[in-house]
Coordinates of N, CA and C in Angstrom, one line a residue:
M4 N 26.5 7.0 3.4 CA 26.7 7.1 5.3 C 25.6 8.3 5.5
E5 N 26.1 10.1 5.6 CA 25.6 10.6 5.4 C 24.0 10.7 5.9
L6 N 23.2 9.5 5.0 CA 21.8 9.6 5.2 C 21.8 9.5 6.3
W7 N 22.3 8.0 6.6 CA 22.4 7.3 8.5 C 23.2 8.2 9.0
S8 N 24.0 8.4 9.6 CA 25.1 10.0 9.9 C 24.1 10.1 11.4
E9 N 24.5 10.1 12.3 CA 24.4 10.5 13.8 C 22.4 10.7 13.5
K10 N 21.7 9.6 13.2 CA 20.9 9.3 13.5 C 20.5 8.0 14.8
I11 N 19.3 8.1 15.2 CA 19.1 7.4 16.1 C 18.3 6.2 15.9
A12 N 18.1 4.6 15.7 CA 17.3 4.0 16.2 C 16.8 2.8 17.3
L13 N 15.5 2.5 17.2 CA 15.4 2.0 18.5 C 14.7 0.1 18.1
I14 N 15.7 -0.6 17.9 CA 14.6 -1.4 17.6 C 14.7 -3.3 18.6
T15 N 13.5 -3.3 18.9 CA 13.1 -3.9 19.4 C 13.6 -5.5 18.9
G16 N 13.4 -7.1 19.2 CA 13.6 -8.0 19.4 C 15.3 -8.1 19.1
A17 N 16.4 -7.1 19.2 CA 17.3 -7.3 18.7 C 18.5 -8.4 18.5
N18 N 18.2 -9.5 19.8 CA 19.3 -10.1 19.5 C 19.0 -11.4 19.3
S19 N 18.6 -11.4 18.4 CA 18.5 -13.3 16.9 C 17.4 -12.6 16.0
G20 N 17.7 -13.5 14.9 CA 17.1 -13.4 13.8 C 16.7 -12.0 12.7
I21 N 15.6 -11.6 12.2 CA 15.5 -10.2 12.0 C 16.3 -9.1 12.0
G22 N 15.5 -9.1 13.4 CA 16.1 -7.9 14.6 C 17.5 -8.0 14.8
K23 N 18.6 -9.3 14.8 CA 20.0 -8.8 14.6 C 20.9 -8.7 13.5
S24 N 20.1 -9.0 12.1 CA 20.4 -8.6 11.0 C 20.3 -6.8 11.1
L25 N 19.0 -6.6 11.8 CA 18.6 -5.2 11.4 C 19.8 -4.2 12.0
V26 N 20.7 -4.8 13.2 CA 20.8 -3.8 14.2 C 22.6 -4.2 13.4
E27 N 22.8 -4.7 12.9 CA 24.5 -5.0 11.8 C 24.4 -4.0 11.1
S28 N 23.1 -4.2 10.2 CA 23.1 -3.3 8.9 C 23.5 -1.5 9.6
L29 N 22.8 -1.2 10.5 CA 22.2 0.1 11.2 C 23.6 0.4 11.4
V30 N 24.1 -1.0 11.9 CA 25.3 0.1 13.2 C 27.1 0.0 11.9
S31 N 26.7 -0.9 11.4 CA 27.9 -0.6 10.1 C 27.6 0.3 9.8
K32 N 26.4 1.1 9.2 CA 26.2 2.4 8.1 C 26.1 4.4 9.3
G33 N 26.9 3.3 10.7 CA 26.8 4.5 11.5 C 25.9 5.4 12.1
M34 N 25.2 4.4 12.8 CA 24.2 4.8 13.2 C 23.9 4.3 14.4
K35 N 23.4 5.3 15.3 CA 23.3 4.4 16.9 C 22.1 4.2 17.0
V36 N 22.2 2.8 17.2 CA 21.0 2.0 17.6 C 21.1 0.9 19.8
I37 N 19.6 1.7 19.4 CA 19.1 1.0 20.7 C 18.0 -0.3 20.7
G38 N 19.1 -1.9 20.9 CA 18.4 -3.0 20.9 C 18.3 -3.1 21.7
I39 N 16.8 -3.3 21.6 CA 16.2 -4.3 23.3 C 15.7 -5.7 23.4
A40 N 16.2 -6.6 24.2 CA 15.4 -7.3 24.2 C 15.5 -8.1 25.9
R41 N 14.6 -9.0 25.8 CA 14.7 -9.7 27.0 C 15.9 -9.8 27.7
Q42 N 16.3 -10.4 27.6 CA 17.6 -11.4 27.8 C 18.9 -10.6 27.2
M43 N 19.9 -11.1 28.0 CA 20.7 -9.7 27.8 C 21.8 -10.7 27.6
D44 N 22.4 -11.2 27.5 CA 23.4 -12.4 27.2 C 24.0 -11.9 25.7
K45 N 22.9 -12.3 24.8 CA 23.3 -12.2 23.4 C 23.3 -10.9 22.8
I46 N 22.6 -9.9 23.5 CA 22.8 -8.1 22.8 C 24.0 -7.8 23.5
K47 N 24.1 -7.7 24.6 CA 25.6 -8.1 24.6 C 26.8 -8.8 24.1
A48 N 26.8 -9.5 24.1 CA 27.5 -9.6 23.0 C 27.7 -9.5 21.6
L49 N 26.6 -8.8 21.1 CA 26.4 -8.0 19.7 C 26.8 -6.6 20.1
A50 N 26.6 -6.1 21.2 CA 27.6 -5.1 21.1 C 28.9 -5.0 21.4
D51 N 29.7 -6.7 21.5 CA 30.8 -6.0 21.9 C 31.5 -7.0 20.5
E52 N 30.4 -7.6 19.7 CA 31.5 -7.3 18.7 C 31.5 -6.6 17.0
L53 N 30.1 -5.4 17.7 CA 30.2 -4.2 16.8 C 30.8 -3.1 17.2
K54 N 31.6 -3.3 17.8 CA 32.1 -2.0 18.8 C 33.4 -1.6 17.8
N55 N 33.9 -1.9 16.8 CA 35.3 -0.9 16.0 C 34.2 -1.0 14.3
M56 N 32.7 -1.2 14.4 CA 31.8 -0.4 13.3 C 32.2 1.7 13.3
P57 N 31.5 1.6 11.9 CA 31.5 3.2 12.2 C 30.1 3.5 13.1
G58 N 28.9 3.1 13.3 CA 28.0 3.7 14.7 C 28.2 2.6 15.8
K59 N 27.5 2.6 16.4 CA 26.9 2.3 18.1 C 25.7 1.6 19.0
L60 N 25.6 0.4 19.6 CA 25.0 -1.0 19.4 C 24.6 0.0 21.2
F61 N 23.6 0.1 22.2 CA 23.6 0.5 22.7 C 22.4 -0.4 23.4
P62 N 23.1 -1.7 24.2 CA 22.0 -2.6 24.6 C 20.7 -2.7 25.8
L63 N 19.7 -2.7 25.6 CA 19.1 -2.4 26.8 C 17.9 -3.3 26.9
Q64 N 18.0 -3.8 27.9 CA 17.1 -4.7 28.5 C 15.4 -4.0 28.6
C65 N 14.2 -4.9 28.1 CA 13.1 -4.6 28.3 C 11.9 -5.4 27.5
D66 N 10.8 -6.0 28.6 CA 10.5 -6.6 28.4 C 8.9 -5.8 27.8
L67 N 8.6 -6.1 27.5 CA 7.5 -5.4 25.9 C 6.4 -5.7 26.7
S68 N 6.2 -6.7 27.6 CA 5.1 -7.7 27.5 C 4.3 -5.8 29.4
N69 N 5.6 -5.5 29.6 CA 5.2 -4.5 31.3 C 5.8 -3.0 30.6
Q70 N 5.0 -2.3 31.1 CA 4.4 -1.2 30.2 C 6.2 -0.1 30.7
N71 N 5.7 -0.6 32.2 CA 7.0 0.2 32.9 C 8.0 -0.2 31.6
D72 N 8.8 -1.4 31.4 CA 9.5 -1.1 31.4 C 10.2 -0.3 29.8
I73 N 8.8 0.2 28.7 CA 8.9 0.4 28.0 C 9.6 2.2 28.6
Q74 N 8.3 2.4 28.9 CA 8.9 4.0 29.6 C 10.4 4.2 30.4
R75 N 10.9 2.9 31.5 CA 12.0 3.1 31.0 C 12.9 3.2 30.4
V76 N 12.4 2.7 29.3 CA 14.4 2.5 28.2 C 13.2 4.0 26.9
L77 N 12.2 4.4 27.2 CA 12.5 5.6 26.5 C 12.9 6.7 27.5
E78 N 12.6 6.5 29.3 CA 13.6 8.0 29.8 C 15.2 7.7 29.4
W79 N 15.6 6.6 29.3 CA 16.7 6.5 29.5 C 17.2 7.1 28.1
I80 N 16.6 6.7 27.0 CA 17.0 7.4 25.4 C 17.4 8.6 25.5
E81 N 15.5 9.3 26.2 CA 15.7 11.1 26.5 C 17.0 11.2 27.1
K82 N 16.9 10.7 28.1 CA 18.4 11.2 29.1 C 20.2 11.3 28.1
N83 N 19.9 10.0 27.8 CA 21.4 9.8 27.3 C 21.7 9.8 26.1
L84 N 21.0 9.7 24.8 CA 21.0 10.2 23.6 C 20.0 11.2 23.1
G85 N 19.2 12.0 23.5 CA 18.1 13.0 23.2 C 16.6 12.4 22.6
A86 N 16.7 11.5 21.7 CA 15.2 11.2 20.8 C 15.5 10.1 20.1
V87 N 14.7 9.2 18.8 CA 14.3 8.2 18.1 C 13.9 9.0 16.5
D88 N 14.8 8.4 16.6 CA 14.8 8.7 14.7 C 13.5 8.0 13.9
I89 N 14.5 6.6 14.1 CA 13.4 5.4 13.3 C 13.4 4.1 15.0
L90 N 11.7 3.5 14.9 CA 11.4 2.7 15.9 C 11.7 1.3 14.6
I91 N 11.7 0.6 15.0 CA 12.1 -0.5 14.2 C 10.8 -2.0 15.2
N92 N 9.8 -2.1 14.8 CA 9.0 -2.6 15.7 C 8.7 -4.3 15.2
N93 N 10.4 -5.0 15.8 CA 10.7 -6.8 15.3 C 9.8 -7.2 16.5
A94 N 10.2 -7.4 17.7 CA 9.7 -8.5 18.4 C 8.2 -9.4 18.5
A95 N 9.0 -10.2 18.5 CA 7.3 -10.8 18.3 C 7.6 -12.8 18.5
I96 N 6.7 -12.6 19.1 CA 7.0 -14.9 19.8 C 5.6 -15.2 19.4
N97 N 5.8 -17.1 19.2 CA 5.3 -17.7 18.9 C 4.9 -18.8 20.1
I98 N 3.6 -18.9 20.7 CA 3.5 -20.4 21.3 C 3.0 -21.1 20.5
D99 N 2.8 -22.2 20.8 CA 2.8 -24.0 19.7 C 1.6 -24.0 20.7
L100 N 0.1 -23.5 20.2 CA -1.4 -23.8 20.5 C -1.9 -23.6 19.2
T101 N -3.6 -24.5 19.2 CA -4.3 -24.1 18.1 C -5.7 -23.8 18.9
M102 N -6.2 -23.6 18.1 CA -8.5 -22.9 18.9 C -8.7 -23.8 20.3
Q103 N -8.5 -25.5 20.0 CA -8.6 -26.3 20.9 C -7.8 -26.4 22.3
S104 N -6.3 -26.0 21.5 CA -5.1 -27.1 22.9 C -4.4 -25.5 23.6
G105 N -4.2 -25.9 24.3 CA -3.4 -24.4 25.0 C -4.2 -23.5 26.0
E106 N -3.5 -23.2 26.8 CA -4.2 -21.8 27.5 C -5.1 -20.4 27.7
M107 N -5.8 -19.7 27.7 CA -5.4 -18.2 27.8 C -4.7 -17.8 27.7
E108 N -4.0 -18.1 29.2 CA -2.7 -17.5 29.0 C -2.1 -17.5 28.1
D109 N -1.8 -18.4 27.7 CA -0.3 -18.5 26.3 C -1.7 -17.3 25.3
W110 N -2.4 -16.9 25.2 CA -3.2 -16.1 24.4 C -2.0 -14.7 24.7
K111 N -2.5 -15.1 25.9 CA -2.5 -13.0 26.5 C -0.4 -12.8 26.2
K112 N 0.2 -13.9 26.9 CA 1.5 -13.6 26.5 C 1.9 -13.4 24.3
V113 N 0.8 -14.0 23.5 CA 1.6 -13.7 22.7 C 1.2 -12.2 22.3
L114 N -0.3 -12.2 22.7 CA -0.6 -10.8 22.4 C -0.9 -9.5 23.1
D115 N 0.3 -10.0 24.7 CA 0.6 -8.8 25.2 C 2.1 -8.1 24.2
V116 N 3.2 -9.1 23.8 CA 4.0 -8.9 23.1 C 4.2 -8.7 21.9
N117 N 3.3 -8.8 20.9 CA 2.8 -9.0 19.7 C 2.1 -7.2 19.2
L118 N 1.5 -7.3 20.0 CA 0.1 -6.4 19.8 C 0.1 -4.9 20.5
L119 N 0.4 -6.0 21.6 CA -0.2 -4.9 23.1 C 1.4 -3.9 23.2
G120 N 2.6 -4.5 23.5 CA 3.8 -3.9 24.0 C 4.0 -3.4 22.7
L121 N 3.8 -3.4 21.0 CA 4.2 -2.8 20.2 C 3.3 -1.5 20.3
T122 N 2.5 -1.2 20.2 CA 1.2 -0.4 20.5 C 1.5 0.4 21.5
C123 N 1.9 -0.1 22.8 CA 2.8 0.8 24.1 C 3.7 1.5 23.8
M124 N 5.0 0.6 22.9 CA 6.4 1.4 22.6 C 5.8 2.4 21.8
T125 N 5.5 1.8 20.2 CA 5.4 3.3 19.4 C 4.0 4.0 19.9
K126 N 3.8 4.1 21.1 CA 3.1 5.5 21.5 C 4.2 6.2 22.1
E127 N 4.8 5.5 22.9 CA 6.1 6.3 23.7 C 6.8 6.9 22.7
V128 N 7.0 6.1 21.5 CA 8.3 6.9 20.7 C 7.4 7.7 20.0
L129 N 6.5 7.9 19.8 CA 5.6 9.0 19.0 C 5.8 10.6 19.9
K130 N 5.5 10.0 21.2 CA 5.7 11.5 22.4 C 6.8 11.1 22.2
L131 N 7.8 10.8 22.2 CA 9.4 11.5 22.0 C 9.3 12.9 20.8
M132 N 9.0 11.7 19.9 CA 9.3 11.8 19.0 C 9.2 13.7 18.6
K133 N 7.9 13.7 19.3 CA 7.1 15.3 18.8 C 7.5 16.0 20.2
K134 N 7.8 16.2 21.2 CA 8.7 16.5 22.8 C 9.8 17.2 21.7
K135 N 10.4 16.1 20.9 CA 11.7 16.8 21.1 C 11.9 17.2 19.0
G136 N 10.7 17.8 18.6 CA 10.8 18.1 17.2 C 11.4 17.0 16.3
I137 N 11.2 15.8 16.1 CA 11.5 15.1 15.3 C 10.4 15.1 14.3
R138 N 9.8 15.6 13.1 CA 9.5 15.6 11.7 C 9.3 14.8 10.6
N139 N 10.6 14.3 10.4 CA 10.2 13.3 9.8 C 10.5 11.7 9.2
G140 N 10.8 11.4 11.6 CA 10.1 10.2 11.9 C 10.2 8.9 10.9
I141 N 10.3 8.0 11.1 CA 9.8 6.2 10.3 C 9.6 5.7 11.8
I142 N 8.0 5.4 11.3 CA 7.7 4.1 12.4 C 8.3 2.7 11.7
V143 N 8.7 1.6 11.1 CA 9.0 0.1 10.6 C 7.9 -0.9 11.4
N144 N 6.7 -1.2 11.3 CA 6.0 -2.8 12.0 C 6.6 -3.9 11.3
I145 N 7.3 -4.9 11.5 CA 7.7 -6.1 11.2 C 6.4 -6.7 11.2
N146 N 6.0 -6.8 10.1 CA 4.4 -8.0 9.9 C 4.6 -9.2 9.5
D147 N 3.8 -10.0 9.4 CA 4.1 -11.5 8.5 C 2.9 -11.6 7.5
A148 N 3.6 -12.3 6.5 CA 2.8 -12.6 5.3 C 1.4 -12.5 5.9
C149 N 1.0 -13.4 7.0 CA 0.2 -14.3 7.7 C -1.0 -13.0 7.8
G150 N -0.1 -11.8 8.4 CA -0.8 -11.3 8.6 C -2.0 -10.1 7.7
L151 N -1.4 -10.8 6.3 CA -1.9 -9.8 5.3 C -3.1 -11.2 5.1
K152 N -2.7 -12.3 4.2 CA -4.4 -13.3 4.0 C -3.1 -14.6 5.2
P153 N -3.9 -14.1 6.1 CA -3.8 -15.9 7.1 C -4.6 -17.3 6.6
S154 N -4.0 -17.2 5.7 CA -4.5 -18.7 4.5 C -2.7 -18.9 4.8
M155 N -2.6 -18.2 4.6 CA -0.7 -18.4 4.2 C -0.1 -19.6 4.8
A156 N -0.9 -19.3 6.7 CA -0.1 -20.0 8.0 C -0.7 -20.9 8.2
C157 N -1.7 -21.7 7.2 CA -2.2 -22.5 7.5 C -1.8 -23.8 7.3
D158 N -0.5 -24.2 6.4 CA 0.5 -25.5 6.6 C 1.8 -24.5 7.0
G159 N 1.8 -24.2 8.1 CA 2.7 -23.7 8.6 C 3.2 -23.2 10.7
P160 N 4.0 -23.2 10.5 CA 4.7 -23.3 12.2 C 4.3 -22.3 13.1
M161 N 2.8 -21.4 12.7 CA 2.4 -20.8 13.2 C 1.1 -20.7 14.0
S162 N 0.9 -20.0 15.1 CA -0.3 -20.3 15.9 C -1.5 -19.4 15.7
P163 N -2.4 -20.2 16.0 CA -3.8 -18.9 16.2 C -3.6 -17.7 16.4
A164 N -2.6 -17.7 17.3 CA -2.7 -16.3 18.2 C -1.8 -16.2 17.3
Y165 N -0.9 -15.9 16.8 CA 0.3 -15.8 16.4 C -0.4 -15.0 14.7
I166 N -1.0 -15.5 14.4 CA -1.4 -14.9 13.5 C -2.5 -14.1 13.2
A167 N -3.2 -14.2 14.4 CA -4.6 -13.1 14.7 C -3.6 -11.4 15.3
S168 N -2.5 -12.3 15.9 CA -1.3 -10.7 16.1 C -1.2 -10.2 15.1
K169 N -1.1 -10.7 14.0 CA -0.3 -9.7 12.7 C -1.4 -9.6 12.0
S170 N -2.7 -10.4 12.0 CA -3.4 -9.3 11.7 C -4.0 -8.1 11.9
A171 N -4.2 -8.1 13.4 CA -5.0 -6.7 14.2 C -3.1 -5.8 13.8
L172 N -2.3 -6.3 13.5 CA -0.7 -5.2 13.7 C -1.1 -5.4 12.3
S173 N -1.8 -5.5 11.5 CA -2.0 -5.0 9.9 C -3.6 -3.6 10.0
A174 N -4.4 -4.2 10.4 CA -5.5 -2.9 11.1 C -4.9 -1.3 11.9
L175 N -3.9 -1.7 12.6 CA -3.4 -1.2 13.8 C -2.6 -0.3 12.2
T176 N -1.2 -0.6 11.9 CA -0.7 0.6 10.9 C -1.7 0.9 9.9
E177 N -2.4 0.6 9.4 CA -3.3 1.4 8.4 C -3.5 2.6 9.4
C178 N -3.7 1.9 10.7 CA -5.3 2.8 11.1 C -3.8 4.6 12.0
L179 N -3.0 4.1 12.5 CA -2.0 5.0 12.6 C -1.4 5.5 11.8
R180 N -1.3 4.9 10.1 CA -1.2 5.7 9.2 C -2.2 7.1 9.1
S181 N -3.1 6.5 8.8 CA -4.4 7.2 8.7 C -4.0 8.7 9.8
E182 N -4.9 7.8 10.4 CA -3.9 9.2 12.1 C -3.4 9.8 11.7
L183 N -1.9 9.7 11.2 CA -0.9 10.5 11.6 C -1.0 11.9 9.8
A184 N -1.9 11.0 9.0 CA -1.9 11.8 7.6 C -2.8 13.0 7.7
Q185 N -3.5 12.3 8.7 CA -5.4 13.9 9.6 C -4.3 15.1 9.8
L186 N -3.2 14.5 10.4 CA -2.4 15.2 11.7 C -1.6 16.2 10.8
E187 N -1.5 15.5 9.8 CA -0.5 16.8 8.2 C 0.9 16.4 8.8
S188 N 1.1 14.9 9.7 CA 2.8 14.8 9.8 C 3.1 14.0 8.8
N189 N 4.7 14.5 9.2 CA 5.5 13.9 7.9 C 6.3 12.5 8.6
I190 N 5.9 12.1 9.8 CA 6.2 10.9 10.2 C 5.7 9.6 9.2
K191 N 6.7 8.9 8.9 CA 6.4 7.3 7.7 C 6.5 6.3 8.9
V192 N 4.5 5.7 8.2 CA 4.4 4.4 8.9 C 4.5 2.9 8.1
I193 N 5.3 2.5 8.0 CA 6.2 1.5 6.9 C 5.4 0.4 7.9
S194 N 5.3 -1.1 6.8 CA 4.5 -2.4 7.0 C 5.6 -3.4 6.2
I195 N 6.6 -4.1 7.1 CA 7.3 -4.9 6.3 C 6.7 -5.9 6.1
S196 N 6.4 -7.1 5.4 CA 5.9 -8.4 5.5 C 6.1 -9.7 5.0
P197 N 7.1 -10.2 6.1 CA 8.2 -10.9 5.1 C 7.1 -12.9 4.8
G198 N 7.4 -13.4 4.4 CA 6.9 -14.5 4.1 C 7.7 -16.2 5.2
L199 N 8.4 -16.9 5.1 CA 8.9 -18.2 5.8 C 10.2 -17.8 6.1
V200 N 10.5 -17.1 7.1 CA 12.1 -16.8 7.2 C 12.8 -17.9 8.4
E201 N 13.7 -18.1 8.1 CA 14.9 -19.1 8.9 C 15.1 -18.1 10.5
T202 N 14.3 -18.6 11.3 CA 14.5 -18.3 12.5 C 14.7 -19.1 13.1
E203 N 15.5 -18.4 15.1 CA 15.0 -19.5 16.0 C 13.4 -20.4 16.1
M204 N 12.5 -19.0 16.0 CA 11.4 -19.3 16.1 C 10.4 -20.1 15.0
T205 N 11.1 -20.6 13.8 CA 10.7 -21.6 13.1 C 11.8 -22.4 12.0
A206 N 13.4 -22.7 13.4 CA 14.2 -24.1 12.8 C 14.1 -24.7 13.5
Q207 N 13.0 -25.4 14.3 CA 12.8 -26.5 13.9 C 10.9 -27.1 13.3
W208 N 10.3 -26.4 13.3 CA 9.6 -26.7 12.2 C 10.5 -27.0 10.5
L209 N 11.4 -26.5 10.2 CA 12.3 -26.2 8.9 C 12.7 -27.3 8.9
K210 N 13.1 -28.0 10.0 CA 13.7 -29.6 9.8 C 13.2 -29.9 10.3
E211 N 11.6 -30.3 10.5 CA 11.3 -31.0 9.5 C 10.1 -31.0 8.6
N212 N 10.2 -29.4 8.3 CA 9.7 -29.5 6.8 C 10.2 -28.4 6.2
P213 N 11.6 -29.5 5.5 CA 12.5 -28.2 4.5 C 11.7 -27.6 3.5
R214 N 11.7 -26.6 3.6 CA 11.6 -26.2 2.4 C 12.0 -24.6 2.1
L215 N 11.7 -23.9 1.0 CA 12.9 -22.2 0.8 C 12.2 -21.8 2.1
A216 N 13.4 -21.0 2.4 CA 13.0 -20.2 3.5 C 13.7 -18.6 3.5
L217 N 13.3 -17.0 3.6 CA 14.4 -16.3 3.5 C 15.2 -16.3 4.2
K218 N 15.8 -15.7 5.0 CA 17.1 -15.0 5.6 C 17.2 -13.9 6.0
P219 N 17.1 -14.0 7.2 CA 17.1 -12.5 8.2 C 17.4 -11.3 7.6
K220 N 18.9 -11.3 6.8 CA 19.5 -10.5 6.1 C 18.5 -9.9 4.6
D221 N 17.4 -10.9 4.4 CA 17.0 -10.6 3.0 C 16.0 -9.9 3.8
V222 N 15.7 -10.2 4.6 CA 14.0 -8.9 5.3 C 15.1 -7.9 5.7
A223 N 16.2 -7.9 6.5 CA 17.1 -6.3 7.1 C 17.1 -5.6 5.8
D224 N 17.6 -5.8 4.2 CA 17.8 -5.5 3.5 C 17.0 -4.3 3.0
S225 N 15.5 -5.3 2.8 CA 14.3 -5.1 2.2 C 13.7 -3.5 2.9
V226 N 14.0 -3.9 4.6 CA 14.1 -2.2 5.5 C 14.7 -1.1 5.4
L227 N 16.1 -1.3 5.4 CA 17.3 -0.4 4.9 C 16.7 -0.6 3.3
F228 N 15.7 -0.9 2.3 CA 15.8 -0.4 1.0 C 14.7 0.8 1.2
A229 N 13.6 0.2 2.2 CA 12.0 0.7 2.4 C 12.4 2.4 3.5
L230 N 13.6 2.5 4.1 CA 14.4 3.4 4.9 C 14.7 5.0 4.2
Q231 N 15.7 4.2 3.1 CA 16.0 5.6 2.3 C 15.6 5.7 1.4
T232 N 14.2 5.6 1.4 CA 13.1 6.8 0.0 C 13.7 8.4 0.8
P233 N 13.1 9.0 -0.5 CA 13.0 10.2 -0.5 C 12.5 10.7 0.5
N234 N 12.3 12.5 1.7 CA 11.0 12.4 2.9 C 10.0 12.6 1.1
N235 N 9.6 13.2 0.5 CA 7.8 12.4 0.1 C 8.0 11.5 -0.8
V236 N 8.8 10.1 -0.4 CA 8.1 9.2 -0.9 C 7.8 7.8 0.6
L237 N 6.7 7.2 0.3 CA 6.7 6.5 1.3 C 6.4 4.9 0.7
I238 N 6.8 4.2 1.5 CA 6.5 2.4 0.9 C 5.6 2.6 1.5
K239 N 4.1 2.1 1.7 CA 3.8 1.3 2.5 C 4.0 -0.1 3.2
E240 N 3.7 -0.9 2.4 CA 3.7 -2.0 2.6 C 4.6 -2.6 1.4
M241 N 5.3 -4.2 2.1 CA 6.2 -4.1 1.4 C 6.1 -5.6 2.1
V242 N 5.9 -6.7 0.6 CA 5.9 -8.0 0.8 C 7.0 -8.9 0.7
V243 N 7.7 -9.2 1.2 CA 8.3 -10.2 0.6 C 8.8 -11.6 1.2
T244 N 8.6 -12.1 0.2 CA 8.8 -13.9 0.1 C 9.8 -15.1 -0.2
P245 N 10.2 -16.4 0.0 CA 10.7 -16.6 -0.9 C 10.9 -17.4 -2.1
I246 N 11.3 -17.3 -3.0 CA 10.4 -17.2 -4.4 C 10.0 -19.2 -4.6
R247 N 9.1 -18.9 -5.0 CA 8.1 -19.3 -5.6 C 6.6 -19.5 -4.4
E248 N 6.7 -19.3 -3.7 CA 5.9 -18.7 -2.4 C 4.8 -17.6 -2.7
T249 N 4.1 -19.0 -2.9 CA 2.6 -18.4 -3.4 C 1.4 -17.1 -1.9
M250 N 0.9 -16.5 -2.4 CA -0.5 -15.6 -1.9 C -1.2 -15.4 -2.4

């Protein structure tokens, strides 16, 4: 418990799926967790469910496509909690489209959340870490196996916009890790890339195409494993898939 007590984590997309499992795990270990979501009903209900746990969930509304929302969240954290030790970039959206269907506005919505919003959130958290002297902070990007190997998603529910955003996230993660290393920073940058996971995003597709899939908790457990390594150990990339899934 000492490893987690008094630590502060910020989790995006915290009201369902992998994000919800992460919130439950970290709060149960005594952490203060800021859980952000666009809609507040589920995340407020989750905060109520967890009120007797060793840690605490602070639910905040945030639209990751809105830079002002992101800055408002970081201002609230600095004023009320001080800083962020761990950022878990989990939020992502998928819109059903192909290269030949769908509007460019749909592409923009996906990239605004999955890539640009994530980038803005990471920049703001890093600025706060520097300001508050957080020397051993951690950034975790929840990627996707299709971000490492796009052909993984050819027979799956994800759109070209989603796949492109996750491929770009792979490059962005490597660039950030390299940039921090050149600055001799001890902040860890970890990428967790799950295969097919049972979430609201994949529920209908899995109903029509039954196959083995990970549970959100499987991914959350993998994140916890990567978080608790010693300060001198970095798990750069973890790929977690259902058994027999090939890539």
